[in-house]
Amino acid sequence: MDTAPLTELAPALSALDGAVRAAAPGRPSPGRLVRVEVPAPPVCPLEWLAAQSSVTRYYWRDRAGLFENAGLGEADVASPADGPETPSELFAHLRRHLPEGPGEGRYYGGFRFQPGNGRPTQWREFLGYRFVAPLLELHRKRGRTTLAATLRADDRGSLRGAADAARAALAAVGLMEPERPSPPRVLSREDLPDRAHWEKMVARALAAFDRGKLEKVVLARETRFTTDRELDPVAVLRRLVRSTRHSFCFCFHPARDRAFLGASPERLLRRSGRLLESEAVAGTCPRDADPEADASLAEALLASEKDRREQGLVTAALRAVFDRLCGAVEADPEPGLLTLLHCRHLRTRISGMLRENADDGALLEAFHPTPAVGGTPRDRALDWIAREEPFDRGLYAAPVGWVARDGLEFCVAIRSGLVRGDTLTVYNGAGVVPGSVPAEEWAEIETKMRNFLRVLRHDGQEHGA
C-alpha cells in the first residue's frame, strides 16, 4: 500500500497529546492499562520506528502483512520478577492489566526455548520470559493506521505520572525520514559448533537413532558475525524485512546494546475465540534463479522420503494435540509448499474448534516445542539438545508473539538473531533423522541463513537488497 511521509504524522501527535492530557484525571484500578488512540495517516510503522532514538523499541508484523505494530518505550513490563511462574499464570496476569473494551491493547514478548543449560549466556536481559505493553505505538491493521499511547495506573489508581511520561515521549518523537546506511561489513565469522564438531554431533545423533533412543533431533548452530560498527537493531531489521517474504517479523530491543530480532516463516499457534490454528513446517530445499531448476527442486522436496518423514513427525505430534483439545479438526490432506525467497519447506496447516474455553498457557505448553525445533520423543530430544549443543538457545526457536484479551498469536522464533554492540549472532537449525548426511544438514543451515547474510557485506560485497 502507499505510505505517507513521516511529517504527515504531526497532527496525529498533537491530537494524541491532547487525548492523553484529557485521560490523565481518570481513576482506573491500580495497575490497569488505559489505551488512548487517534487516527493517523498511512505512515509505515517500521520507518517510523527507525526514525526514533528511544532506547527501547519493539516491532511485530504478521506473516500476511495485515497487522503491523511499532512500539516505543514501556508502559508495563511483565517478567518472572513480577511473580507469575507458569504461562497460565502469566497470561492471567497480563489480562488483568489489559484495557477493557474495544481497541488493540496487547503485550508483546516471548519465552526462552527452555531453561538455561548452564553454559555462558548472552540472554540475561530477556529472562525466562519478558512481555511489554509499549508506551507509544504506531499500529496498522487491514489498511487502517492508529497512533496510540498506553498509560498504566499507579498503586493509587492515578494516571498522571504515566500521562506525563507519555507526553514527554510524544514530544521527543522524530519525524525526519530515516537514513539508509550502507550495510555493515563483516570483519570475522565464528560458527559454534564448527564444522568438525557439527559432524561429530550429527554422528552421535545417528547412533542414538540406531539404539532406539531418538526418532528425530533438531540441532542448531550459532554463527557470530563481528562487524565494522555498532549495529542499530532496527536498521538490521529493515534490511531483513526487505529480503524476506511470508514471514512473521519481530524485534525486541529492551536495552541499548541488546536486541532480538528475526523473520520466521513458522506459526506456532493462533487462538481467536475458540478457533485454534497451527502448522507443521519441516523439510527444506534451496531456491534457484532458473525457473526450471527451481521447479525441479520443489518437486524433489515434495518427493523426498527423508523430508516427508521428518515433516510427518511434526504433523503427527500437532494432530495429536488438536485431536485431544478440539472438535471438527481440519488439516491439509498432503504436505504443501511454503515458498520463501531463499528456500522452500513442506507445510501442513491444521485448525480446529476448541471443545471448551481454553487455558492459553496449557495450549502453549502443549505445542512448544514441536518436533520441528526439538525432536521426538520430546523429552529425550530436549535432554539431548541441552547436553550436546555448546551454547544457550535463549529465545531462538522459542514462542514469541502477542497476547490480547480475546486471543493470542505466537510464531516459532527461528531465522533469528541477537544484536550486541558490533556483533550479530544468528541462529538456525536442521532436523536430523535416520538417513541424514552431516554435510547436507550443514548446507541446509547455510541456506536458511541467506536472509541474514543479505543484510551484511562480506569481503567487500554488499548482499543487501
Coordinates of C-alpha atoms in Angstrom, one line a residue:
M1 CA 0.0 0.0 0.0
D2 CA 1.0 3.6 -0.5
T3 CA 2.6 5.2 2.6
A4 CA 2.7 8.8 3.8
P5 CA 5.9 10.7 4.8
L6 CA 6.6 10.9 8.5
T7 CA 5.9 14.6 8.6
E8 CA 2.2 14.0 8.0
L9 CA 2.1 12.4 11.4
A10 CA 2.5 15.8 13.2
P11 CA -1.3 16.5 13.5
A12 CA -1.9 13.0 15.0
L13 CA 0.9 13.5 17.5
S14 CA -0.8 16.7 18.6
A15 CA -4.2 15.1 18.8
L16 CA -2.8 12.2 20.9
D17 CA -1.1 14.6 23.2
G18 CA -4.5 16.3 23.8
A19 CA -6.2 12.9 24.3
V20 CA -3.6 11.8 26.8
R21 CA -3.9 15.1 28.7
A22 CA -7.7 14.6 28.8
A23 CA -7.3 11.0 30.1
A24 CA -4.9 12.0 32.9
P25 CA -7.6 12.7 35.6
G26 CA -9.0 9.2 35.2
R27 CA -9.0 6.8 38.2
P28 CA -8.9 3.2 37.0
S29 CA -8.0 0.3 39.3
P30 CA -4.3 0.2 40.3
G31 CA -2.1 -1.4 37.6
R32 CA -4.8 -1.2 35.0
L33 CA -3.7 -0.1 31.5
V34 CA -5.6 2.7 29.7
R35 CA -5.2 2.9 26.0
V36 CA -5.7 6.2 24.2
E37 CA -5.9 6.1 20.3
V38 CA -6.2 8.6 17.5
P39 CA -6.4 8.0 13.7
A40 CA -3.2 8.5 11.8
P41 CA -2.1 8.8 8.2
P42 CA -0.7 5.7 6.5
V43 CA 2.8 6.1 7.7
C44 CA 4.9 2.9 7.6
P45 CA 5.3 1.8 11.2
L46 CA 8.8 0.3 10.6
E47 CA 10.1 3.5 9.0
W48 CA 8.7 5.5 11.9
L49 CA 10.4 3.2 14.4
A50 CA 13.7 3.6 12.5
A51 CA 13.5 7.4 12.9
Q52 CA 13.3 7.2 16.7
S53 CA 16.2 7.3 19.2
S54 CA 14.3 5.6 22.0
V55 CA 16.4 3.0 23.8
T56 CA 13.5 0.5 24.0
R57 CA 11.9 -0.3 20.7
Y58 CA 9.5 -3.1 19.7
Y59 CA 8.1 -4.4 16.4
W60 CA 5.8 -7.1 15.2
R61 CA 4.3 -7.8 11.7
D62 CA 2.2 -10.8 10.9
R63 CA 3.1 -13.2 8.1
A64 CA 0.3 -11.9 5.8
G65 CA 1.3 -8.2 6.4
L66 CA -2.2 -7.4 7.5
F67 CA -1.2 -6.4 11.1
E68 CA 1.9 -4.4 12.0
N69 CA 2.8 -2.6 15.2
A70 CA 5.8 -0.5 16.1
G71 CA 6.3 0.5 19.8
L72 CA 8.5 3.0 21.7
G73 CA 9.1 2.8 25.5
E74 CA 7.5 0.6 28.0
A75 CA 4.2 1.3 29.7
D76 CA 4.3 -2.0 31.5
V77 CA 6.7 -5.0 31.7
A78 CA 5.9 -8.5 32.9
S79 CA 8.8 -10.7 33.8
P80 CA 9.5 -13.5 36.4
A81 CA 10.2 -10.8 39.0
D82 CA 6.5 -10.0 38.9
G83 CA 5.6 -13.4 40.3
P84 CA 3.9 -15.4 37.6
E85 CA 5.8 -18.7 37.2
T86 CA 3.8 -20.6 34.5
P87 CA 2.5 -19.5 31.2
S88 CA -1.1 -19.8 32.5
E89 CA -0.3 -17.5 35.5
L90 CA 1.4 -15.1 33.2
F91 CA -1.4 -14.8 30.7
A92 CA -3.9 -14.3 33.5
H93 CA -1.7 -11.6 34.9
L94 CA -1.4 -9.8 31.6
R95 CA -5.2 -9.9 31.0
R96 CA -5.9 -8.5 34.4
H97 CA -4.0 -5.4 33.3
L98 CA -5.0 -5.0 29.7
P99 CA -7.6 -2.3 28.8
E100 CA -11.2 -3.3 28.8
G101 CA -13.5 -2.8 25.8
P102 CA -12.6 -2.4 22.1
G103 CA -9.1 -1.4 21.0
E104 CA -5.8 -3.1 20.2
G105 CA -4.2 -3.3 23.6
R106 CA -1.6 -6.1 23.5
Y107 CA 1.5 -7.3 25.3
Y108 CA 4.4 -8.3 23.0
G109 CA 7.2 -10.7 24.0
G110 CA 8.4 -14.2 24.3
F111 CA 9.7 -17.1 26.4
R112 CA 13.1 -18.8 26.5
F113 CA 13.3 -22.0 24.5
Q114 CA 13.9 -23.9 27.7
P115 CA 15.7 -23.2 31.0
G116 CA 19.4 -22.4 30.6
N117 CA 21.8 -25.4 30.1
G118 CA 24.4 -23.9 32.5
R119 CA 26.6 -22.6 29.7
P120 CA 27.6 -18.9 29.4
T121 CA 24.7 -16.9 28.1
Q122 CA 24.1 -13.7 26.2
W123 CA 20.4 -13.7 27.1
R124 CA 20.2 -12.3 30.6
E125 CA 18.1 -9.2 29.8
F126 CA 15.4 -11.5 28.3
L127 CA 15.0 -13.6 31.5
G128 CA 12.7 -16.7 31.4
Y129 CA 10.1 -14.6 29.7
R130 CA 9.5 -10.9 29.1
F131 CA 6.4 -9.2 27.8
V132 CA 5.9 -5.4 27.2
A133 CA 3.0 -3.1 26.6
P134 CA 4.7 -0.3 24.7
L135 CA 4.2 3.3 25.8
L136 CA 3.7 4.7 22.3
E137 CA 2.6 2.7 19.3
L138 CA 2.0 3.2 15.6
H139 CA -0.4 0.5 14.6
R140 CA -1.6 -0.7 11.2
K141 CA -4.3 -3.3 10.8
R142 CA -6.0 -4.1 7.5
G143 CA -5.2 -0.7 6.0
R144 CA -6.2 1.4 9.0
T145 CA -3.4 3.3 10.9
T146 CA -3.7 4.3 14.5
L147 CA -1.3 6.2 16.8
A148 CA -1.7 5.2 20.5
A149 CA -0.4 5.7 24.0
T150 CA -0.8 3.3 26.8
L151 CA -1.0 4.6 30.4
R152 CA -0.6 2.4 33.5
A153 CA -2.3 3.4 36.7
D154 CA 0.0 3.6 39.7
D155 CA -0.6 1.9 43.0
R156 CA -3.1 4.6 43.9
G157 CA -5.0 4.4 40.6
S158 CA -3.6 7.6 39.3
L159 CA -2.7 8.1 35.6
R160 CA -1.0 11.4 36.0
G161 CA 2.6 10.1 36.2
A162 CA 2.0 7.8 33.2
A163 CA 0.4 10.7 31.2
D164 CA 3.4 12.9 31.9
A165 CA 5.7 10.2 30.6
A166 CA 3.6 9.6 27.5
R167 CA 3.5 13.3 26.7
A168 CA 7.3 13.6 27.1
A169 CA 7.7 10.7 24.8
L170 CA 5.4 12.2 22.2
A171 CA 7.4 15.5 22.4
A172 CA 10.5 13.5 21.6
V173 CA 9.1 11.7 18.5
G174 CA 11.2 12.3 15.5
L175 CA 9.7 12.9 12.1
M176 CA 12.8 13.0 9.9
E177 CA 12.9 10.2 7.3
P178 CA 15.5 7.6 8.5
E179 CA 18.7 7.2 6.6
R180 CA 19.6 4.1 4.7
P181 CA 23.2 3.5 5.6
S182 CA 25.4 1.0 3.8
P183 CA 25.3 -2.5 5.2
P184 CA 27.7 -3.4 8.0
R185 CA 30.9 -5.1 6.8
V186 CA 31.8 -8.4 8.3
L187 CA 35.2 -8.4 10.0
S188 CA 35.1 -12.0 11.3
R189 CA 32.8 -15.0 11.4
E190 CA 32.7 -17.8 14.1
D191 CA 30.5 -20.9 14.0
L192 CA 29.6 -22.7 17.1
P193 CA 29.8 -25.6 16.7
D194 CA 32.4 -25.5 14.0
R195 CA 32.2 -27.9 11.0
A196 CA 34.2 -30.7 12.6
H197 CA 32.2 -30.6 15.9
W198 CA 28.9 -30.4 14.0
E199 CA 29.7 -33.6 12.1
K200 CA 30.5 -35.3 15.3
M201 CA 27.2 -34.1 16.8
V202 CA 25.2 -35.5 13.9
A203 CA 27.1 -38.8 14.1
R204 CA 26.2 -39.1 17.8
A205 CA 22.6 -38.4 16.9
L206 CA 22.6 -41.0 14.2
A207 CA 24.0 -43.5 16.7
A208 CA 21.2 -42.6 19.2
F209 CA 18.6 -43.4 16.4
D210 CA 20.3 -46.8 15.9
R211 CA 19.9 -47.5 19.6
G212 CA 16.2 -46.6 19.6
K213 CA 16.7 -43.6 21.9
L214 CA 15.5 -40.9 19.4
E215 CA 13.5 -40.7 16.2
K216 CA 14.5 -37.1 15.4
V217 CA 16.5 -34.3 17.0
V218 CA 16.9 -30.7 15.8
L219 CA 20.5 -29.4 16.0
A220 CA 21.2 -25.7 16.0
R221 CA 24.2 -23.6 15.1
E222 CA 25.2 -20.2 16.5
T223 CA 27.0 -18.1 13.9
R224 CA 28.6 -14.9 15.2
F225 CA 29.4 -12.0 12.8
T226 CA 31.6 -9.2 14.2
T227 CA 31.2 -6.1 12.0
D228 CA 32.8 -2.7 11.5
R229 CA 30.4 -0.7 13.5
E230 CA 27.9 -0.7 16.4
L231 CA 24.7 -2.1 15.0
D232 CA 21.3 -0.4 15.1
P233 CA 18.9 -3.3 15.5
V234 CA 16.1 -1.6 13.7
A235 CA 18.4 -0.8 10.7
V236 CA 19.2 -4.5 10.6
L237 CA 15.5 -5.4 10.8
R238 CA 14.7 -3.0 7.9
R239 CA 17.2 -4.8 5.7
L240 CA 16.0 -8.2 6.9
V241 CA 12.3 -7.3 6.1
R242 CA 13.3 -6.3 2.6
S243 CA 15.0 -9.6 2.0
T244 CA 12.1 -11.7 3.4
R245 CA 8.6 -12.8 2.4
H246 CA 5.8 -14.8 4.0
S247 CA 7.3 -14.4 7.5
F248 CA 6.5 -13.1 10.9
C249 CA 8.9 -10.2 11.5
F250 CA 9.8 -9.1 15.0
C251 CA 12.2 -7.1 17.1
F252 CA 12.5 -6.9 20.9
H253 CA 15.0 -4.2 21.9
P254 CA 14.9 -3.9 25.8
A255 CA 18.4 -2.4 26.3
R256 CA 20.7 -0.1 24.3
D257 CA 23.2 -2.8 23.3
R258 CA 21.0 -5.8 23.1
A259 CA 18.1 -6.8 20.8
F260 CA 16.5 -10.0 19.5
L261 CA 15.0 -9.9 16.0
G262 CA 14.1 -12.2 13.2
A263 CA 11.8 -13.2 10.3
S264 CA 10.2 -16.6 11.0
P265 CA 8.1 -18.4 8.4
E266 CA 6.5 -20.7 11.1
R267 CA 3.4 -20.1 13.2
L268 CA 3.3 -22.0 16.5
L269 CA -0.3 -21.2 17.4
R270 CA -3.0 -18.7 17.0
R271 CA -6.2 -18.6 19.0
S272 CA -9.2 -16.3 18.2
G273 CA -12.2 -17.1 20.3
R274 CA -12.5 -20.9 20.1
L275 CA -10.7 -21.2 16.7
L276 CA -7.2 -22.7 17.1
E277 CA -4.7 -22.7 14.3
S278 CA -1.2 -24.2 13.9
E279 CA 1.0 -25.8 11.2
A280 CA 3.7 -28.4 10.8
V281 CA 6.8 -27.0 8.9
A282 CA 9.8 -29.1 8.2
G283 CA 12.0 -30.2 5.3
T284 CA 14.0 -27.7 3.3
C285 CA 15.3 -27.1 -0.2
P286 CA 17.1 -24.1 -1.7
R287 CA 15.6 -21.8 -4.4
D288 CA 17.2 -21.4 -7.8
A289 CA 17.2 -18.3 -10.1
D290 CA 16.4 -20.5 -13.1
P291 CA 12.6 -21.2 -13.1
E292 CA 13.0 -24.8 -14.4
A293 CA 15.7 -25.7 -11.9
D294 CA 13.6 -24.0 -9.2
A295 CA 10.6 -26.1 -10.1
S296 CA 12.7 -29.3 -10.1
L297 CA 13.9 -28.5 -6.6
A298 CA 10.3 -28.1 -5.4
E299 CA 9.3 -31.4 -7.0
A300 CA 12.2 -33.1 -5.4
L301 CA 11.3 -31.8 -2.0
L302 CA 7.7 -33.0 -2.3
A303 CA 9.0 -36.4 -3.3
S304 CA 11.8 -36.7 -0.7
E305 CA 11.2 -39.6 1.6
K306 CA 13.6 -38.2 4.2
D307 CA 11.9 -34.8 4.3
R308 CA 8.4 -36.2 4.2
R309 CA 9.3 -38.5 7.1
E310 CA 10.7 -35.6 9.1
Q311 CA 7.7 -33.4 8.4
G312 CA 5.3 -36.2 9.2
L313 CA 6.7 -36.5 12.7
V314 CA 5.8 -32.8 13.3
T315 CA 2.3 -33.2 11.7
A316 CA 1.6 -36.3 13.9
A317 CA 2.6 -34.5 17.1
L318 CA 0.4 -31.5 16.3
R319 CA -2.5 -33.6 15.1
A320 CA -2.5 -35.4 18.5
V321 CA -2.8 -32.1 20.3
F322 CA -5.7 -31.0 18.1
D323 CA -7.5 -34.3 18.5
R324 CA -7.2 -34.0 22.3
L325 CA -8.4 -30.4 22.5
C326 CA -10.6 -29.8 19.5
G327 CA -13.6 -31.0 17.6
A328 CA -14.0 -30.5 13.9
V329 CA -10.3 -30.7 13.2
E330 CA -9.3 -29.8 9.6
A331 CA -5.8 -30.4 8.1
D332 CA -4.3 -30.4 4.7
P333 CA -4.5 -33.9 3.2
E334 CA -1.0 -33.8 1.9
P335 CA 2.0 -31.5 2.7
G336 CA 2.2 -28.4 0.6
L337 CA 5.0 -26.0 -0.1
L338 CA 5.8 -22.9 1.9
T339 CA 7.8 -20.8 -0.5
L340 CA 10.2 -18.2 0.7
L341 CA 12.7 -16.0 -1.1
H342 CA 15.7 -18.3 -0.5
C343 CA 14.2 -21.7 0.3
R344 CA 11.1 -23.8 0.5
H345 CA 9.6 -26.0 3.2
L346 CA 7.0 -28.7 3.5
R347 CA 3.9 -27.5 5.4
T348 CA 0.7 -28.9 6.7
R349 CA -1.9 -26.5 8.1
I350 CA -4.1 -27.6 10.9
S351 CA -7.1 -25.9 12.6
G352 CA -9.9 -26.9 15.0
M353 CA -12.6 -25.5 17.3
L354 CA -11.7 -25.9 20.9
R355 CA -14.3 -28.0 22.8
E356 CA -14.3 -25.6 25.8
N357 CA -12.8 -22.4 26.9
A358 CA -9.1 -22.6 26.5
D359 CA -6.3 -22.2 29.1
D360 CA -3.9 -20.4 26.8
G361 CA -0.9 -21.4 29.0
A362 CA -1.8 -25.1 28.7
L363 CA -2.1 -24.6 24.9
L364 CA 1.3 -23.1 24.7
E365 CA 2.9 -25.9 26.7
A366 CA 1.1 -28.5 24.6
F367 CA 2.5 -27.0 21.4
H368 CA 6.0 -25.9 22.4
P369 CA 8.5 -27.2 21.4
T370 CA 7.2 -29.0 18.4
P371 CA 9.3 -31.7 16.8
A372 CA 10.2 -29.0 14.1
V373 CA 12.6 -27.4 16.7
G374 CA 13.1 -30.0 19.4
G375 CA 12.6 -33.6 18.3
T376 CA 10.9 -36.9 19.0
P377 CA 10.3 -38.1 21.7
R378 CA 10.1 -34.6 23.0
D379 CA 11.7 -35.0 26.5
R380 CA 14.6 -37.2 25.3
A381 CA 15.3 -34.8 22.4
L382 CA 15.3 -31.8 24.7
D383 CA 17.7 -33.5 27.1
W384 CA 19.9 -34.4 24.2
I385 CA 20.0 -30.8 23.0
A386 CA 20.8 -29.4 26.4
R387 CA 23.6 -31.8 26.8
E388 CA 25.1 -31.6 23.2
E389 CA 24.7 -28.1 22.0
P390 CA 27.6 -25.9 23.0
F391 CA 25.5 -22.7 23.5
D392 CA 22.4 -21.4 25.1
R393 CA 19.5 -21.1 22.7
G394 CA 17.8 -18.3 24.6
L395 CA 14.9 -17.1 22.6
Y396 CA 15.9 -18.9 19.5
A397 CA 13.2 -21.4 18.3
A398 CA 11.1 -20.2 21.3
P399 CA 7.5 -18.8 21.3
V400 CA 7.4 -15.1 20.6
G401 CA 4.3 -13.0 19.8
W402 CA 1.4 -11.1 21.4
V403 CA -1.3 -11.6 23.9
A404 CA -4.7 -9.7 23.8
R405 CA -7.8 -10.0 26.0
D406 CA -9.6 -12.3 23.5
G407 CA -6.7 -14.2 21.8
L408 CA -3.1 -14.6 21.1
E409 CA -0.6 -15.5 18.4
F410 CA 2.9 -16.9 18.6
C411 CA 5.4 -17.8 16.0
V412 CA 8.4 -20.0 16.4
A413 CA 11.4 -17.7 16.6
I414 CA 13.6 -19.4 14.0
R415 CA 15.6 -17.5 11.4
S416 CA 16.5 -15.1 14.2
G417 CA 19.5 -13.3 15.7
L418 CA 20.8 -11.4 18.7
V419 CA 22.4 -7.9 18.2
R420 CA 25.0 -7.0 20.8
G421 CA 27.1 -3.9 20.1
D422 CA 29.0 -4.6 16.9
T423 CA 28.1 -8.3 16.8
L424 CA 25.2 -10.1 15.1
T425 CA 24.7 -13.7 16.3
V426 CA 22.5 -15.7 14.0
Y427 CA 20.7 -18.9 15.0
N428 CA 19.4 -21.7 12.6
G429 CA 18.9 -25.4 12.9
A430 CA 18.4 -28.6 10.9
G431 CA 16.3 -31.6 11.7
V432 CA 18.3 -34.8 11.9
V433 CA 16.6 -38.1 11.3
P434 CA 17.8 -41.6 10.3
G435 CA 19.5 -41.2 6.9
S436 CA 20.6 -37.6 7.5
V437 CA 24.0 -36.7 6.0
P438 CA 26.1 -34.3 8.1
A439 CA 27.3 -32.2 5.1
E440 CA 23.8 -31.8 3.8
E441 CA 22.5 -30.6 7.2
W442 CA 25.3 -28.1 7.4
A443 CA 24.4 -26.8 3.9
E444 CA 20.7 -26.6 4.9
I445 CA 21.6 -24.2 7.7
E446 CA 23.6 -22.1 5.2
T447 CA 20.5 -21.9 3.0
K448 CA 18.3 -20.9 5.9
M449 CA 20.9 -18.2 6.9
R450 CA 20.7 -16.4 3.5
N451 CA 18.2 -13.7 4.6
F452 CA 20.7 -12.6 7.3
L453 CA 23.7 -12.9 5.0
R454 CA 22.0 -10.3 2.8
V455 CA 21.9 -7.6 5.5
L456 CA 25.7 -7.7 5.7
R457 CA 28.7 -7.1 3.5
H458 CA 31.2 -9.9 3.0
D459 CA 34.7 -9.4 1.6
G460 CA 33.6 -6.1 0.2
Q461 CA 30.5 -7.4 -1.5
E462 CA 27.1 -6.0 -0.5
H463 CA 24.5 -8.7 -0.1
G464 CA 21.7 -6.3 1.0
A465 CA 18.6 -5.8 -1.1

